[in-house]
mmCIF file of C-alpha atoms in Angstrom:
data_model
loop_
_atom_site.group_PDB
_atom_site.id
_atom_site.type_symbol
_atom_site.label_atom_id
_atom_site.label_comp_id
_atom_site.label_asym_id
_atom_site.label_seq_id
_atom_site.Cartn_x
_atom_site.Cartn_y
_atom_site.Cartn_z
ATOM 1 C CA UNK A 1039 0.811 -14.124 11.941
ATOM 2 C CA UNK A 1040 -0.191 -10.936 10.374
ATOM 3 C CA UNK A 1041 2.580 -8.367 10.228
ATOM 4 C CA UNK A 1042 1.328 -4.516 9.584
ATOM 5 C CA UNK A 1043 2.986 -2.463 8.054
ATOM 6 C CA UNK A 1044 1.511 1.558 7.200
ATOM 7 C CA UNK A 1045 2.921 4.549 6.011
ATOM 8 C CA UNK A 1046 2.487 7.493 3.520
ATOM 9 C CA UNK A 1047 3.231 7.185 -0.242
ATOM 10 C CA UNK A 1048 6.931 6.565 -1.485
ATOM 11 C CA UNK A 1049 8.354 5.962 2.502
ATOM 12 C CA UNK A 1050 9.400 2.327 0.962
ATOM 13 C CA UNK A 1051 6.978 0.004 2.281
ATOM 14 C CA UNK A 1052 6.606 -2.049 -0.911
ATOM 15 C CA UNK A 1053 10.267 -2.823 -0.975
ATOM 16 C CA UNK A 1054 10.629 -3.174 2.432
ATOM 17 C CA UNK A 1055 7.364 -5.724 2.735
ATOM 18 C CA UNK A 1056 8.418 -7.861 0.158
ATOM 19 C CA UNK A 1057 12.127 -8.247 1.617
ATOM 20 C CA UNK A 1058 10.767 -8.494 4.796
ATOM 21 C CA UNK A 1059 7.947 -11.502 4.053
ATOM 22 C CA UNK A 1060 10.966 -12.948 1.542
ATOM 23 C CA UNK A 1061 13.304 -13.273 5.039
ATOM 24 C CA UNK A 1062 10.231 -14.689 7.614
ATOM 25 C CA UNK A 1063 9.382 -16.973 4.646
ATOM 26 C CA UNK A 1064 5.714 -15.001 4.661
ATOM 27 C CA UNK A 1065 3.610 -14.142 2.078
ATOM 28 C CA UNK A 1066 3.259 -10.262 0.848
ATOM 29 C CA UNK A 1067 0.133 -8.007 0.138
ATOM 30 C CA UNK A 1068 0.278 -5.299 -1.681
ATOM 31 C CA UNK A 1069 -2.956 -3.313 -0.952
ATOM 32 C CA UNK A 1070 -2.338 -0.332 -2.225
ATOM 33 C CA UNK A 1071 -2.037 -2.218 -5.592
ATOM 34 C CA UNK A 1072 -5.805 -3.022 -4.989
ATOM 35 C CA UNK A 1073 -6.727 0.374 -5.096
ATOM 36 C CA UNK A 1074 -4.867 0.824 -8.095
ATOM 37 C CA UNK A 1075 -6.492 -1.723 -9.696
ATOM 38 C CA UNK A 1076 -9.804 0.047 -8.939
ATOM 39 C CA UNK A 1077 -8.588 3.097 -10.075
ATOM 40 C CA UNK A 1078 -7.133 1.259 -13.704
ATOM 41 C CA UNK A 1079 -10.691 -0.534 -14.278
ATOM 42 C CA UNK A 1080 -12.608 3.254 -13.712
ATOM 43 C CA UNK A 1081 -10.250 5.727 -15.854
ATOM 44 C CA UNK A 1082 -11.136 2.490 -18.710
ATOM 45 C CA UNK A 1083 -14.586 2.507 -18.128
ATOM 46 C CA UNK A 1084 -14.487 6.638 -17.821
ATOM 47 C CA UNK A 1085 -15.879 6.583 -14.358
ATOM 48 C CA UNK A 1086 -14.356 9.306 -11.736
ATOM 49 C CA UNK A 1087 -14.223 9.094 -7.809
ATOM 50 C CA UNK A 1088 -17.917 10.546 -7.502
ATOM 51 C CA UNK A 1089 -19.628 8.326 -9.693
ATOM 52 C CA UNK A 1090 -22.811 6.059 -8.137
ATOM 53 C CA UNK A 1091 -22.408 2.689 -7.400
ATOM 54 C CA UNK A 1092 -18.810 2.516 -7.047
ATOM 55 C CA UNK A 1093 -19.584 -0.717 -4.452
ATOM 56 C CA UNK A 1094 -21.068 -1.988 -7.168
ATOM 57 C CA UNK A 1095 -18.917 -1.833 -9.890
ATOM 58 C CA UNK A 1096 -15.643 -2.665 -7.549
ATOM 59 C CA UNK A 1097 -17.722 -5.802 -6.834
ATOM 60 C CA UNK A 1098 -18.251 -6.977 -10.327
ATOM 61 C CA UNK A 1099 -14.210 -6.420 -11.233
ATOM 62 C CA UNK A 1100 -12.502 -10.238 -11.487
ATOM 63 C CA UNK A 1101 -9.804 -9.375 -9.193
ATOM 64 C CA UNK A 1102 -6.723 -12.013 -8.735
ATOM 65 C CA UNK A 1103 -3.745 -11.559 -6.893
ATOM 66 C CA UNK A 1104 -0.529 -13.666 -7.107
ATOM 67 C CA UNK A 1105 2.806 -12.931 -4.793
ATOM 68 C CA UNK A 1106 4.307 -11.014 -7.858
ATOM 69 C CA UNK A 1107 1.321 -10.421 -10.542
ATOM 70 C CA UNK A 1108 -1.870 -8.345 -10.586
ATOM 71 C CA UNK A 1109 -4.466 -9.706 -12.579
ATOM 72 C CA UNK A 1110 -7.891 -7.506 -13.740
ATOM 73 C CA UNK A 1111 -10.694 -9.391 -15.542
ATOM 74 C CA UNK A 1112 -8.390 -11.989 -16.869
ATOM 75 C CA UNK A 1113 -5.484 -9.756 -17.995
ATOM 76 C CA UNK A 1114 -1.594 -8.925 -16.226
ATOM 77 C CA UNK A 1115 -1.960 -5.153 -15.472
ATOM 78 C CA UNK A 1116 1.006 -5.471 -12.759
ATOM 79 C CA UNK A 1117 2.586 -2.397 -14.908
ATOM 80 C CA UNK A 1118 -0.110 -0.848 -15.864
ATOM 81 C CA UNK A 1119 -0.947 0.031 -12.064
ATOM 82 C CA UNK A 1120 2.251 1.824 -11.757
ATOM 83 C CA UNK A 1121 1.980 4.314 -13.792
ATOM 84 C CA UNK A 1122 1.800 8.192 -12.675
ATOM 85 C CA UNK A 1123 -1.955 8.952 -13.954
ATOM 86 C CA UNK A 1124 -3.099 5.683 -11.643
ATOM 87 C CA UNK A 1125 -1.208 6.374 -8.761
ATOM 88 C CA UNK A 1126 -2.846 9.941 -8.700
ATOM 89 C CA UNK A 1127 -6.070 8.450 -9.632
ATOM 90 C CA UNK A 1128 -5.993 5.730 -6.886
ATOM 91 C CA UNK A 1129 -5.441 7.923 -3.827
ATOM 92 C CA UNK A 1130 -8.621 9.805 -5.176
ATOM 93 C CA UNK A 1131 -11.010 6.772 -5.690
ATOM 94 C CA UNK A 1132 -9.008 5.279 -1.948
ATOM 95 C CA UNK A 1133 -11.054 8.584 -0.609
ATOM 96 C CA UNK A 1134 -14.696 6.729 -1.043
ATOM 97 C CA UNK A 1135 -15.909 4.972 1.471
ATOM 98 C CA UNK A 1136 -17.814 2.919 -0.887
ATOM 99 C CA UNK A 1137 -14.325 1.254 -2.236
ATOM 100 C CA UNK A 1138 -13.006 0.588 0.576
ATOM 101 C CA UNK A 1139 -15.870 -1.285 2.231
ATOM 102 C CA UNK A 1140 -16.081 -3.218 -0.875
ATOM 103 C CA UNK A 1141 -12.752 -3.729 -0.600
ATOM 104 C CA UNK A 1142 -12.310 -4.603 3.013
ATOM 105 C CA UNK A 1143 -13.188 -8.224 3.020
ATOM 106 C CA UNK A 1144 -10.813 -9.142 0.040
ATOM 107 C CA UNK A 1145 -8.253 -7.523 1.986
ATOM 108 C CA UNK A 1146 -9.076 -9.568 5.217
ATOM 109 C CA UNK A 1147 -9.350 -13.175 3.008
ATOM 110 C CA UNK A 1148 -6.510 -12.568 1.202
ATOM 111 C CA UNK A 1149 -4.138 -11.600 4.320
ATOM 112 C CA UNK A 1150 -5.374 -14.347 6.369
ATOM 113 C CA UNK A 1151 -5.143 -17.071 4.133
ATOM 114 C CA UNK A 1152 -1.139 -17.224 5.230
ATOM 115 C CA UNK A 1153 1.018 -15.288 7.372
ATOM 116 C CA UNK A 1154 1.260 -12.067 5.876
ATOM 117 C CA UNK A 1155 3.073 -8.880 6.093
ATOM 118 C CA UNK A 1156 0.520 -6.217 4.930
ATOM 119 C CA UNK A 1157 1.270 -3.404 3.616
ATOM 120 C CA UNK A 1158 -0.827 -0.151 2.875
ATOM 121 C CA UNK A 1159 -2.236 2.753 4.830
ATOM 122 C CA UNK A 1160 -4.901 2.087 7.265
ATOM 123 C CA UNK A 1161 -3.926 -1.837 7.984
ATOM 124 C CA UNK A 1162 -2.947 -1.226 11.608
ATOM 125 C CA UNK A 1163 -5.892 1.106 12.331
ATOM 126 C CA UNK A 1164 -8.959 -0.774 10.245
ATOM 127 C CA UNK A 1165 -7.958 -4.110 8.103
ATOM 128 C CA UNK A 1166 -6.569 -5.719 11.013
ATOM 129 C CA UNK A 1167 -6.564 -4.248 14.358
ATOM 130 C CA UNK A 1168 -5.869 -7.281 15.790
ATOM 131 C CA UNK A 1169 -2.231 -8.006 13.784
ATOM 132 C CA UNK A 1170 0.289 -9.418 15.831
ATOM 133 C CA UNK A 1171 3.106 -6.518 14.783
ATOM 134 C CA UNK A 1172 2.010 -3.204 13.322
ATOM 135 C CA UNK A 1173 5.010 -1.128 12.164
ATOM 136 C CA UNK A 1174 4.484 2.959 11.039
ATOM 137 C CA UNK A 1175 7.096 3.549 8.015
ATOM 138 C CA UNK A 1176 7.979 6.989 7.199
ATOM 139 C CA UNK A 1177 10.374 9.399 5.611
ATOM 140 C CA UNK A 1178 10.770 13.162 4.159
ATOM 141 C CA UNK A 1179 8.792 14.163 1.621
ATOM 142 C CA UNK A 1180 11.525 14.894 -0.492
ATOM 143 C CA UNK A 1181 13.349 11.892 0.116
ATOM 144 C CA UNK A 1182 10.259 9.751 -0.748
ATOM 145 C CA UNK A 1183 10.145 11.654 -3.805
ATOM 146 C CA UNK A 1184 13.701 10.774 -4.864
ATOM 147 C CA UNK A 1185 12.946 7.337 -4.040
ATOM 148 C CA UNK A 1186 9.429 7.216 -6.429
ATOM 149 C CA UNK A 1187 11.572 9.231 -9.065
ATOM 150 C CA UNK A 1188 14.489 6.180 -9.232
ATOM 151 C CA UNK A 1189 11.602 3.815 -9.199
ATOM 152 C CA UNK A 1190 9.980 5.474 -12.548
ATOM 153 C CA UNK A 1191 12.874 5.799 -14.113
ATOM 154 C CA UNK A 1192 13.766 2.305 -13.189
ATOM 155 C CA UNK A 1193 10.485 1.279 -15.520
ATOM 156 C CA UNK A 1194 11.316 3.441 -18.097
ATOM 157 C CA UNK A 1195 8.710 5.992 -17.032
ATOM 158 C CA UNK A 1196 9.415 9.409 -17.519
ATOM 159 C CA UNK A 1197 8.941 11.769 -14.544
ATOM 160 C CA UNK A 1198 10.006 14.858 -13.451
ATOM 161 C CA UNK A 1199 11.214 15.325 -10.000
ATOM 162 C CA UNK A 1200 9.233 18.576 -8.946
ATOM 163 C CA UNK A 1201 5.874 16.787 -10.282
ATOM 164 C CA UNK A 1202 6.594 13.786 -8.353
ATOM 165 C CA UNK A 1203 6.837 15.659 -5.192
ATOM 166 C CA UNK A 1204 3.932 17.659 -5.671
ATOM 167 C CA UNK A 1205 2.548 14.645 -6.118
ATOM 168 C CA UNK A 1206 3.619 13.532 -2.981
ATOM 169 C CA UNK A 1207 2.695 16.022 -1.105
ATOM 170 C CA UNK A 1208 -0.700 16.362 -2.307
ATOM 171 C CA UNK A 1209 -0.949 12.571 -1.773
ATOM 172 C CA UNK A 1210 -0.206 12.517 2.018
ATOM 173 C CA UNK A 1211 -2.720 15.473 1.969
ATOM 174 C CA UNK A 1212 -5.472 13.576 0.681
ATOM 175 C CA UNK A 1213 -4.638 10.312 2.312
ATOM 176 C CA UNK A 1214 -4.310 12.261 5.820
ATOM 177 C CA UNK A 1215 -8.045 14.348 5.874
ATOM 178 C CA UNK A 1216 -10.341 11.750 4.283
ATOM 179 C CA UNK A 1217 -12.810 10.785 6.157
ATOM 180 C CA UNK A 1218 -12.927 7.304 5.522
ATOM 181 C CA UNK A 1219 -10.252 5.534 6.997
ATOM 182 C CA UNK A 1220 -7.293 8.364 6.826
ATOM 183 C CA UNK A 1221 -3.616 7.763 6.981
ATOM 184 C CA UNK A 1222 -2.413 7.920 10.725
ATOM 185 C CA UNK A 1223 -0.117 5.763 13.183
ATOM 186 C CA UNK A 1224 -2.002 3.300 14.873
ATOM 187 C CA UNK A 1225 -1.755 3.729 18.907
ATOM 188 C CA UNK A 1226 0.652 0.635 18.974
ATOM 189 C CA UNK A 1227 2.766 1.046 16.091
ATOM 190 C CA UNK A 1228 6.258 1.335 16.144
ATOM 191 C CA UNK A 1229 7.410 3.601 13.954
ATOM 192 C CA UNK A 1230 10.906 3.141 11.441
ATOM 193 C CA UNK A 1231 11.644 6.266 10.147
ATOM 194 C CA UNK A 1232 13.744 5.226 7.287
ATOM 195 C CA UNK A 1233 15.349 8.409 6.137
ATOM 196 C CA UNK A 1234 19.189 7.687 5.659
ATOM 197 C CA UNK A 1235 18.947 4.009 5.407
ATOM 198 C CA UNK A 1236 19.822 1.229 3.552
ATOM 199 C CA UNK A 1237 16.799 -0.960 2.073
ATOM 200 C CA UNK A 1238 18.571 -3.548 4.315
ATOM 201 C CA UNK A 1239 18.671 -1.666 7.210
ATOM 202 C CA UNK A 1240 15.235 -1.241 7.096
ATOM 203 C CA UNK A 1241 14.405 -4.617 6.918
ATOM 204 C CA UNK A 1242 16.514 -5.301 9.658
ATOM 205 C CA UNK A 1243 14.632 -3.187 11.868
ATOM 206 C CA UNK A 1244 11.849 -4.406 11.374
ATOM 207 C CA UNK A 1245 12.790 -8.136 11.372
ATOM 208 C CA UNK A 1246 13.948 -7.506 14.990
ATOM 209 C CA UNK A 1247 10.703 -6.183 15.842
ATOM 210 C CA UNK A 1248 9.084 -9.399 14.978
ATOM 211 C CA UNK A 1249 11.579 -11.461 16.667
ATOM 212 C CA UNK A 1250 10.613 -9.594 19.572
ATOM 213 C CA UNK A 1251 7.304 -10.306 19.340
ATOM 214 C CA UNK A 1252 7.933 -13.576 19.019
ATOM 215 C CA UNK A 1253 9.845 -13.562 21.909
ATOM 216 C CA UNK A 1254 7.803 -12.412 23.897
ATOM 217 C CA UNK A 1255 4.777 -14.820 22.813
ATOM 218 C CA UNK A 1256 7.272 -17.728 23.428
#
């Protein structure tokens, strides 16, 4: 079973996908961390969203993902993706079609070597149509931003609140008009707004919208 599960930036989906796969006894993918990943390996080797061959040089990266650990070319940069100059980056280099086509298939092995719950921002539309539950996440700007703040802090990052929103906002933006594969609800999505809830909550929700499904495959 695949298990979608989209949304804009900071609406909780990594927290809410891992807690979710952790209760169903699934395994979790992160693939917004892929893109970050991208973007990591081209700020080191100086390269910026309109450089040529970006197929190319995604293709050549040594890529390995673990349930908890992102490996590039042989070294941990699971923290090093996090940071505030990647996540702007990665949203920028997610714009080329050229990375995500060369990023597609990974996407596709890696979620259908187990059941998965999926997490990113065009799963439900163009990784895997066909996944058995596709679930829209969302929440207010500025309550994603409060969210992404307590996560930075939480890693020792320094951020300010106003930049983080502006971030934000420019990143739904960007994510929402690009032309290759752009943020939006798939036509059969549920959607969990999850403004004013509880982590747990959340994961409730959407829990019960798998055991639906599941009920109604019986």
């Amino acid at each position: 079973m695949i298990i979608a599960i989209d949304g804009p930036a900071g609406a909780g989906k990594s927290t809410v996908s891992k807690q979710l796969a952790d209760a169903l006894g699934m395994v979790r993918l992160d693939t917004g961390a892929l893109y970050r990943l991208v973007a990591l390996a081209a700020l080191r080797a100086g390269l910026d969203p309109d450089a040529p061959d970006l197929d190319r040089f995604v293709g050549g990266l040594g890529i390995e993902v673990t349930p908890d650990h992102f490996w590039l070319n042989g070294e941990d940069v699971t923290a090093a993706i996090r940071k505030p100059a990647v996540s702007a980056a990665a949203s920028q280099f997610a714009a080329v079609p050229a990375v995500r086509s060369a990023l597609l298939g990974l996407q596709q092995r890696l979620g259908r070597a187990k059941d998965s719950v999926v997490d990113g921002r065009d799963i439900g539309t163009v990784v895997f149509p066909d996944a058995e539950v596709k679930i829209f996440l969302t929440a207010g700007a500025k309550e994603r931003a409060r969210r992404r703040l307590d996560e930075l802090q939480a890693r020792g990052i320094h951020a300010d609140f106003a930049e983080v929103l502006d971030e934000i906002v420019t990143r739904d933006r960007r994510d929402t008009e690009r032309a290759a594969a752009p943020l939006r609800k798939a036509d059969d999505a549920i959607e969990v707004d999850s403004s004013g809830l509880s982590i747990d909550e959340v994961v409730a929700r959407c829990a019960a919208l798998v055991a639906e499904k599941r009920r109604r495959d019986a």
